[in-house]
PDB file of C-alpha atoms and ligand atoms in Angstrom:
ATOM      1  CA  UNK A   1      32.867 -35.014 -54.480  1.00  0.00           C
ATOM      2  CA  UNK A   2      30.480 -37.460 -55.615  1.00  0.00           C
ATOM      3  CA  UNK A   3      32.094 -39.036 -58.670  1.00  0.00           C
ATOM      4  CA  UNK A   4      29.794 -42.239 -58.370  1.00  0.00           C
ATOM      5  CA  UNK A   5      27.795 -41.808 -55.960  1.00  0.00           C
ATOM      6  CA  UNK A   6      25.157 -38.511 -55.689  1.00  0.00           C
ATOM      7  CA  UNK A   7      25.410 -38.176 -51.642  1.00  0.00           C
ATOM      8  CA  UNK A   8      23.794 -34.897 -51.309  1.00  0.00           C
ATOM      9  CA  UNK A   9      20.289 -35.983 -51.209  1.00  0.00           C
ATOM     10  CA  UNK A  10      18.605 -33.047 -49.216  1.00  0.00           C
ATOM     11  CA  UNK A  11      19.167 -29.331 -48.485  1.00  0.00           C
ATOM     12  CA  UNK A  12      20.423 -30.993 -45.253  1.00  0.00           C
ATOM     13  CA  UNK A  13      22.940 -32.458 -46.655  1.00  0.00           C
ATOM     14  CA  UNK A  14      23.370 -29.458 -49.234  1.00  0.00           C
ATOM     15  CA  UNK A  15      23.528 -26.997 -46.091  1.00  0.00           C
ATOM     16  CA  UNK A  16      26.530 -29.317 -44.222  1.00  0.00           C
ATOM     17  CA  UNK A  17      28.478 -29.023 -47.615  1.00  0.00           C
ATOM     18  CA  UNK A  18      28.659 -25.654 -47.784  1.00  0.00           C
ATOM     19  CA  UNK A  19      29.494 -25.277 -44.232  1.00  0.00           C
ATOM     20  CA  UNK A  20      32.483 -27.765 -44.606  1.00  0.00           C
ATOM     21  CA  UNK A  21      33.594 -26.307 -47.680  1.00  0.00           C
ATOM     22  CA  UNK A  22      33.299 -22.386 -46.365  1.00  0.00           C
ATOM     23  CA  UNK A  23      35.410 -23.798 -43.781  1.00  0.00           C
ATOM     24  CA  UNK A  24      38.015 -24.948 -45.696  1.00  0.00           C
ATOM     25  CA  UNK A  25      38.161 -21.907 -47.610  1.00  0.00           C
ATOM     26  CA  UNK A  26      38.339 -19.682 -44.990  1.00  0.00           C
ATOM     27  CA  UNK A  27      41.563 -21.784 -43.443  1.00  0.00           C
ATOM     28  CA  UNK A  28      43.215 -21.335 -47.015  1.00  0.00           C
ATOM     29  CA  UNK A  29      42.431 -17.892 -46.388  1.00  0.00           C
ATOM     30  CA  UNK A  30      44.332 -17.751 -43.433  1.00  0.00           C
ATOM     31  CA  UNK A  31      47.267 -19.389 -45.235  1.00  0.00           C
ATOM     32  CA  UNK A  32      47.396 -17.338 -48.486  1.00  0.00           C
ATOM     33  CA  UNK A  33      46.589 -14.004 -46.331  1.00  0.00           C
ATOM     34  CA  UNK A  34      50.424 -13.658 -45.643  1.00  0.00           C
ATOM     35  CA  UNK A  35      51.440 -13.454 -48.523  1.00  0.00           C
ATOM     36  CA  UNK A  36      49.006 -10.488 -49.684  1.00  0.00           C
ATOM     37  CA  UNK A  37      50.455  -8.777 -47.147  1.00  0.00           C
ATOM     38  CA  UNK A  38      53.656  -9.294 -48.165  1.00  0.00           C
ATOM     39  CA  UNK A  39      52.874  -8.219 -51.770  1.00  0.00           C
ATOM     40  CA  UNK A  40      51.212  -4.644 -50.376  1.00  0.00           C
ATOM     41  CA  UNK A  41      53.150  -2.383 -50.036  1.00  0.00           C
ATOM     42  CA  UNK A  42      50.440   0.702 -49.047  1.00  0.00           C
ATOM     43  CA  UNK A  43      50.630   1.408 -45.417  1.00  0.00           C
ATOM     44  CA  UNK A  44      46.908   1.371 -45.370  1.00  0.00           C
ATOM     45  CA  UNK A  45      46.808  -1.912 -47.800  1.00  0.00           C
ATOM     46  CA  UNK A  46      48.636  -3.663 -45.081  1.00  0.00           C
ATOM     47  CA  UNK A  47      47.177  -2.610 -42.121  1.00  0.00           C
ATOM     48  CA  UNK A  48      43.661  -3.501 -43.399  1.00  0.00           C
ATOM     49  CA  UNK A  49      44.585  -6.685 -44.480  1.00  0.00           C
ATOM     50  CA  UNK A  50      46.325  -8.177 -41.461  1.00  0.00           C
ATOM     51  CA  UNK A  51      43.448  -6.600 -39.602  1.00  0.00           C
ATOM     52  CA  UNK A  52      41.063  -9.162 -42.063  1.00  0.00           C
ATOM     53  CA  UNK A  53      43.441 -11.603 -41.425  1.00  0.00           C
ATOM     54  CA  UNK A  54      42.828 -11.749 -37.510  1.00  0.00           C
ATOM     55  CA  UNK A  55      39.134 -11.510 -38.345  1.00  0.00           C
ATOM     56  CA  UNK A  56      39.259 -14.725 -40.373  1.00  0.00           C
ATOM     57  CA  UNK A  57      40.667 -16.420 -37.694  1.00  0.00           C
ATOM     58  CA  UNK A  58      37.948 -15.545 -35.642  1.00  0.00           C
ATOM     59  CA  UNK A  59      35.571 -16.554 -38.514  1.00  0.00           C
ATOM     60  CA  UNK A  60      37.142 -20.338 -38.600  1.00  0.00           C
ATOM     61  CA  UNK A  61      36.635 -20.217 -34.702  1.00  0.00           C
ATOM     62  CA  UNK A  62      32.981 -19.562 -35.177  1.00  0.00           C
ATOM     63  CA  UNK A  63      32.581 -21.957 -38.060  1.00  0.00           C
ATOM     64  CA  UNK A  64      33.797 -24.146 -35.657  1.00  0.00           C
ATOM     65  CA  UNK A  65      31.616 -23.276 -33.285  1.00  0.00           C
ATOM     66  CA  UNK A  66      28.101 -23.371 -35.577  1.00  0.00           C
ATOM     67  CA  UNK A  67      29.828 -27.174 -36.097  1.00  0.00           C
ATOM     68  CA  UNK A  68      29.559 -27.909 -32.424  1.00  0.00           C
ATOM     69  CA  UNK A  69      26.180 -26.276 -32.297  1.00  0.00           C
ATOM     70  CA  UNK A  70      25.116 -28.641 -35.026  1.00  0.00           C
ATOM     71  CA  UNK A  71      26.546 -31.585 -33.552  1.00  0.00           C
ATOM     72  CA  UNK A  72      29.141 -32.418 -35.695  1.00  0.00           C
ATOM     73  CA  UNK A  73      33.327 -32.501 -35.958  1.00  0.00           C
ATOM     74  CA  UNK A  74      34.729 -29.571 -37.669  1.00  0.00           C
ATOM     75  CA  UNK A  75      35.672 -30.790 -41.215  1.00  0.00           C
ATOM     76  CA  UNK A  76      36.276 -29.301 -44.530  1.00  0.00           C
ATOM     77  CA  UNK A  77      35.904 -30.408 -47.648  1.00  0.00           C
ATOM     78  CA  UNK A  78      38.182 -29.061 -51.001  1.00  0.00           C
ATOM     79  CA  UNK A  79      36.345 -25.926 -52.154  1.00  0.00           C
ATOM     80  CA  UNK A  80      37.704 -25.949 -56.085  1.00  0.00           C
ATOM     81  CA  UNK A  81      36.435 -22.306 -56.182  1.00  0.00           C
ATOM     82  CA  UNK A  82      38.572 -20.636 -53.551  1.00  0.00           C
ATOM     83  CA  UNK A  83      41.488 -22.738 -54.808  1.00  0.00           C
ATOM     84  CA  UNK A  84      40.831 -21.247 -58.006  1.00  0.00           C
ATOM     85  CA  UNK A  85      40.104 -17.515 -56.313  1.00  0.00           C
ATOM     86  CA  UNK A  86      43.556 -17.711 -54.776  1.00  0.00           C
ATOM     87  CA  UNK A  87      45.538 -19.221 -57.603  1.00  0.00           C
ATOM     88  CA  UNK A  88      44.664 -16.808 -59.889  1.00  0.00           C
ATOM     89  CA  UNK A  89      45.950 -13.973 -57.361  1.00  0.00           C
ATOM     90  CA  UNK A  90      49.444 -15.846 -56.186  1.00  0.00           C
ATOM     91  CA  UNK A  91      49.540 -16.241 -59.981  1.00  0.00           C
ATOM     92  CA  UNK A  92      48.868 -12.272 -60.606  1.00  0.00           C
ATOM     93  CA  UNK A  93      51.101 -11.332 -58.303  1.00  0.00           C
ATOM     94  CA  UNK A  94      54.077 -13.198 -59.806  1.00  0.00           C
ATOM     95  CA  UNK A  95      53.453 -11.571 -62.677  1.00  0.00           C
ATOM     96  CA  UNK A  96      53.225  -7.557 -61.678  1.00  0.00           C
ATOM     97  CA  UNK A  97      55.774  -5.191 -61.419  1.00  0.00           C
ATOM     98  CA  UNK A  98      55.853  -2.352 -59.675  1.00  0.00           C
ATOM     99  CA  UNK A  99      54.754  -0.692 -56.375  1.00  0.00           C
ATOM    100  CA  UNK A 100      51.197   1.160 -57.678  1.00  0.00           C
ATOM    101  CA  UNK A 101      50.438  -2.038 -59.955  1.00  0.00           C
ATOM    102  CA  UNK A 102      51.488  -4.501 -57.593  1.00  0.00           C
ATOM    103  CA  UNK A 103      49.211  -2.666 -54.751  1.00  0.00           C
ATOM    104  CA  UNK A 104      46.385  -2.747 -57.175  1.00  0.00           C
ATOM    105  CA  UNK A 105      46.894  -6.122 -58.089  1.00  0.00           C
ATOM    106  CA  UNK A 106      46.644  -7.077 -54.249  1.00  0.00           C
ATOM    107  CA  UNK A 107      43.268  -5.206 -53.485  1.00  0.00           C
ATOM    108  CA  UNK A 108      41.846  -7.179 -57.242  1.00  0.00           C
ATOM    109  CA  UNK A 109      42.616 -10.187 -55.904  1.00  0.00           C
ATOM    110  CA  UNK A 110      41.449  -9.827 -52.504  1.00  0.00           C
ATOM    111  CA  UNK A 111      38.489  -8.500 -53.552  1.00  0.00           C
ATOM    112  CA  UNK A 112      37.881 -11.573 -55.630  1.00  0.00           C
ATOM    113  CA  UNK A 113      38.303 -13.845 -52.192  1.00  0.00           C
ATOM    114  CA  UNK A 114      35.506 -11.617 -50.059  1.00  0.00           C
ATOM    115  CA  UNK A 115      32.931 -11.322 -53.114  1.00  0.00           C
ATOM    116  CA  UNK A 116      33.336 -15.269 -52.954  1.00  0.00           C
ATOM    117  CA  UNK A 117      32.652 -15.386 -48.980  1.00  0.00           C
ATOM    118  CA  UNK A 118      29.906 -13.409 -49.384  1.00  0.00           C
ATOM    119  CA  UNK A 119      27.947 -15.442 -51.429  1.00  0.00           C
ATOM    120  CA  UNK A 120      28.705 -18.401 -49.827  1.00  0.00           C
ATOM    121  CA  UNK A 121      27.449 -17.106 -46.223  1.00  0.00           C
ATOM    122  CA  UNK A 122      24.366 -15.337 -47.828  1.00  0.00           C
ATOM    123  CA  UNK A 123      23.673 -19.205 -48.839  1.00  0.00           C
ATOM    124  CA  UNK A 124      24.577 -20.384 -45.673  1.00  0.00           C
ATOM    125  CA  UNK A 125      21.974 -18.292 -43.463  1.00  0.00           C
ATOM    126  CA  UNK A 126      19.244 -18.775 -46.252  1.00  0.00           C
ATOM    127  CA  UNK A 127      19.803 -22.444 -45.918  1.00  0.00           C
ATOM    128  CA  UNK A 128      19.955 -22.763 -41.790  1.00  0.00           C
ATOM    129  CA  UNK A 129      16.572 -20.282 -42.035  1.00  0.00           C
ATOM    130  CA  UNK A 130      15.022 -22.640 -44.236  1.00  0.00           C
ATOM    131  CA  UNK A 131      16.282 -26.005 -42.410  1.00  0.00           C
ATOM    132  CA  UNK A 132      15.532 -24.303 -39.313  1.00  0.00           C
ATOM    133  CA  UNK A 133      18.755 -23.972 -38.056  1.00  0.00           C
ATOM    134  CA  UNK A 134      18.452 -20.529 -36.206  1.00  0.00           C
ATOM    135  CA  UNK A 135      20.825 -20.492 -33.338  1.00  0.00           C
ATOM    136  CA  UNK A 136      24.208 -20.782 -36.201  1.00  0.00           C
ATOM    137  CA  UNK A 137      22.760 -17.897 -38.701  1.00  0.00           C
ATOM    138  CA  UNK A 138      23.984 -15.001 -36.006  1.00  0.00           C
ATOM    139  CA  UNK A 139      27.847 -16.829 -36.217  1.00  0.00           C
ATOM    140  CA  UNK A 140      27.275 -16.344 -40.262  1.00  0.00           C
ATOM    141  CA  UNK A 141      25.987 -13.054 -40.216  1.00  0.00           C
ATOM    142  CA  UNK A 142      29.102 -11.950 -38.090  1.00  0.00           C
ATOM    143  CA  UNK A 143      31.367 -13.705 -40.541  1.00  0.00           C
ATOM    144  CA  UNK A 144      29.237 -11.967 -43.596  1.00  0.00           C
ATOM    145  CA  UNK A 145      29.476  -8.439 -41.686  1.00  0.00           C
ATOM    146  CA  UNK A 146      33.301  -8.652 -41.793  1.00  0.00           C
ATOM    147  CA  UNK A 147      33.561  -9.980 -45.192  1.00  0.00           C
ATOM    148  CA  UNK A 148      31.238  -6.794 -46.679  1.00  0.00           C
ATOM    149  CA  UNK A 149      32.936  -4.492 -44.796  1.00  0.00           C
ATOM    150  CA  UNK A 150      36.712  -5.867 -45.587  1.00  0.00           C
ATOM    151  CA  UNK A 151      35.535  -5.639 -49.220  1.00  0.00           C
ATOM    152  CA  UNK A 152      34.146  -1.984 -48.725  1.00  0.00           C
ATOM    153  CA  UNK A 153      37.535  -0.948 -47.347  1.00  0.00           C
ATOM    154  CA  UNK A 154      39.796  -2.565 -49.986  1.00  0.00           C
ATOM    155  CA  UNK A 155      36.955   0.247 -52.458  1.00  0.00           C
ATOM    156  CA  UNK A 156      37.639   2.941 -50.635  1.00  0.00           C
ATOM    157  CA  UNK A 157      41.313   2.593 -50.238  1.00  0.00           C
ATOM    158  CA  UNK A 158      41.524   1.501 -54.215  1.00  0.00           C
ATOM    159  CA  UNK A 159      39.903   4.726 -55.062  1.00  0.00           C
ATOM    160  CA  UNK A 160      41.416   7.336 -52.870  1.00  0.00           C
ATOM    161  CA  UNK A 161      45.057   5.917 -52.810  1.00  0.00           C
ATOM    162  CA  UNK A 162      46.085   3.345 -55.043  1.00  0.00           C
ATOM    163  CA  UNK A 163      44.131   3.922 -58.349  1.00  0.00           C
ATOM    164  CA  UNK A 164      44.953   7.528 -58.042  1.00  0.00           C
ATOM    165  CA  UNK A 165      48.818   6.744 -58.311  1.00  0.00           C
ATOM    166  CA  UNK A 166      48.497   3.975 -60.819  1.00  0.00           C
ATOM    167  CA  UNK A 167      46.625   6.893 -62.982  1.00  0.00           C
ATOM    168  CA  UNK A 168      48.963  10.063 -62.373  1.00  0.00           C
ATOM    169  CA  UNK A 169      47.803  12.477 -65.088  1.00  0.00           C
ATOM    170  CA  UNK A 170      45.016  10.574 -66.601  1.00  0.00           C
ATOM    171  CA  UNK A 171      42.626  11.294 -63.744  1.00  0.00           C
ATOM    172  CA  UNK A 172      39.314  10.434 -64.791  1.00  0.00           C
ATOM    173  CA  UNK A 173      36.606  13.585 -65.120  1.00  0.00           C
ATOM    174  CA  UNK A 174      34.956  11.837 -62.557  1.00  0.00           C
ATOM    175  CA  UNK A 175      37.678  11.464 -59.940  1.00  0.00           C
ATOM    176  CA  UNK A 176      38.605  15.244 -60.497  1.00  0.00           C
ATOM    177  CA  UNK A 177      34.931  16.567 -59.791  1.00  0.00           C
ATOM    178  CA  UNK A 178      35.171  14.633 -56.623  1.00  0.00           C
ATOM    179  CA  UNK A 179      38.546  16.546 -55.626  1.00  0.00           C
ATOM    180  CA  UNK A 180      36.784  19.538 -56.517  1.00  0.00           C
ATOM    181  CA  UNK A 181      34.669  18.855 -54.196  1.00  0.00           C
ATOM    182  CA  UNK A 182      36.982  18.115 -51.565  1.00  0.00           C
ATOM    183  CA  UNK A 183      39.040  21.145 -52.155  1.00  0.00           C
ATOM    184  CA  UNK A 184      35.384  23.914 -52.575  1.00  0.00           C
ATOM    185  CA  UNK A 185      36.273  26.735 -50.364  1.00  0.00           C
ATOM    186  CA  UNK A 186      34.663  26.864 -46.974  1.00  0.00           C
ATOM    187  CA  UNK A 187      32.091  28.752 -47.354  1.00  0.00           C
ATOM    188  CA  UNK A 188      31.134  28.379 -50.941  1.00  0.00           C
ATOM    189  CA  UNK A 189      28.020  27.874 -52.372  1.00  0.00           C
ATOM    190  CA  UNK A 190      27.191  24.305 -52.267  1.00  0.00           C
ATOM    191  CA  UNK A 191      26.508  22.836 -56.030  1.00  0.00           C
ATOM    192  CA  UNK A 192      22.865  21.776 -56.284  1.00  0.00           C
ATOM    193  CA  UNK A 193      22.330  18.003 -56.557  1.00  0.00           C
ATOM    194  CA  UNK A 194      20.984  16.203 -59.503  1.00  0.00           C
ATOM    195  CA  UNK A 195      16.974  16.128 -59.007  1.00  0.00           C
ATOM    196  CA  UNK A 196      16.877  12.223 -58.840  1.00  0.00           C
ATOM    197  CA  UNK A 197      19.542  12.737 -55.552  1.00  0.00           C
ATOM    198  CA  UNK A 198      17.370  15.617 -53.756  1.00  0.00           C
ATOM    199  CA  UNK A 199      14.287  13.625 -54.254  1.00  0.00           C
ATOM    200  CA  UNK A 200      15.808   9.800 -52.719  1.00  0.00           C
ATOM    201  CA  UNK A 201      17.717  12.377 -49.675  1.00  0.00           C
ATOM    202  CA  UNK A 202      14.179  13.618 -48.690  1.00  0.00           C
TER     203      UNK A 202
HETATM  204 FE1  LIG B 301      36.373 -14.984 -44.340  1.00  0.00          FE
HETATM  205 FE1  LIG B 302      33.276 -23.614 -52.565  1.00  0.00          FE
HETATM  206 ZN1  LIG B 303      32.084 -29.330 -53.378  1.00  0.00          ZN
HETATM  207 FE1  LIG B 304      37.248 -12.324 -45.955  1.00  0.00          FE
END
């Protein structure tokens, strides 16, 4: 955008960028989504991302919808940084082998995509709060509550699935305190916390 001409003169104008070009990543989203799911092969893996996929479609809905709040057509404009988020993972992904690596390789990239949304609607309700724009920030905060909790669950399933089978035998001393943990007998002692835990829990 802009190659002559500098047309983003004011936050304004800023703000309506980032809303058309959030909304044209989140449709390539939608598009590219399948074909995670596709590459996962963890039951959980899949299930959490076709559950992310029908919340994006619900997200371009309400992008849609902070459009017609703001008077305007629905439009995107070509977000170079999403194209570039989900190149690099088709790109991955045609280049791992294996069921562990591949499932790893899936949650990376997705990972990538959500860390992206969520600094592009953190700027988004920043922006309508400063422009005064109040009655779209709730439609961004629902989009940003999805997109930190989809990224939350790709973590935990990372850590307790598919990292553990992509590092059979080489479990970290860190991952096998945890298990012991898990696996203390009912009943036992519990293991006094570090100080610097006791004193934040209180
Ligand atoms: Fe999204
Ligand atoms: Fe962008
Ligand atoms: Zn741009
Ligand atoms: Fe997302």
């Amino acid at each position: 955008m802009g190659l002559f001409t500098r047309d983003l003169k004011t936050l304004e104008d800023l703000f309506m960028h980032a809303l058309k070009d959030i909304y044209y990543a989140e449709n390539q989203i939608v598009k590219n989504l399948p074909q995670m799911i596709e590459a996962a092969s963890d039951a959980e893996l899949k299930k959490g991302l076709k559950q992310h996929l029908a919340e994006t479609e619900n997200q371009v809905v309400r992008l849609e919808q902070a459009f017609e709040l703001l008077g305007e057509r629905p439009k995107g404009t070509r977000c170079p940084g999403i194209d570039g988020i989900l190149t690099e993972g088709g790109d991955l992904l045609a280049d791992v082998d294996g069921r562990v690596v591949t499932n790893a390789a899936v949650i990376a990239s997705a990972q990538a995509v959500e860390h992206y949304e969520i600094t592009r609607y953190g700027t988004l309700i920043a922006w309508a709060q400063e422009l005064g724009k109040d009655e779209v920030v709730p439609l961004f905060e629902r989009n940003l509550r999805e997109e930190k909790a989809a990224d939350k669950k790709l973590t935990s399933i990372a850590e307790a699935r598919v990292n553990k089978g992509s590092t059979r035998g080489k479990r970290s001393a860190a991952r096998r305190s945890t298990r012991a943990r898990k696996v203390a007998k009912p009943g036992a002692k519990p293991r006094k916390r570090p100080a610097a835990q006791r004193r934040r829990a209180s």
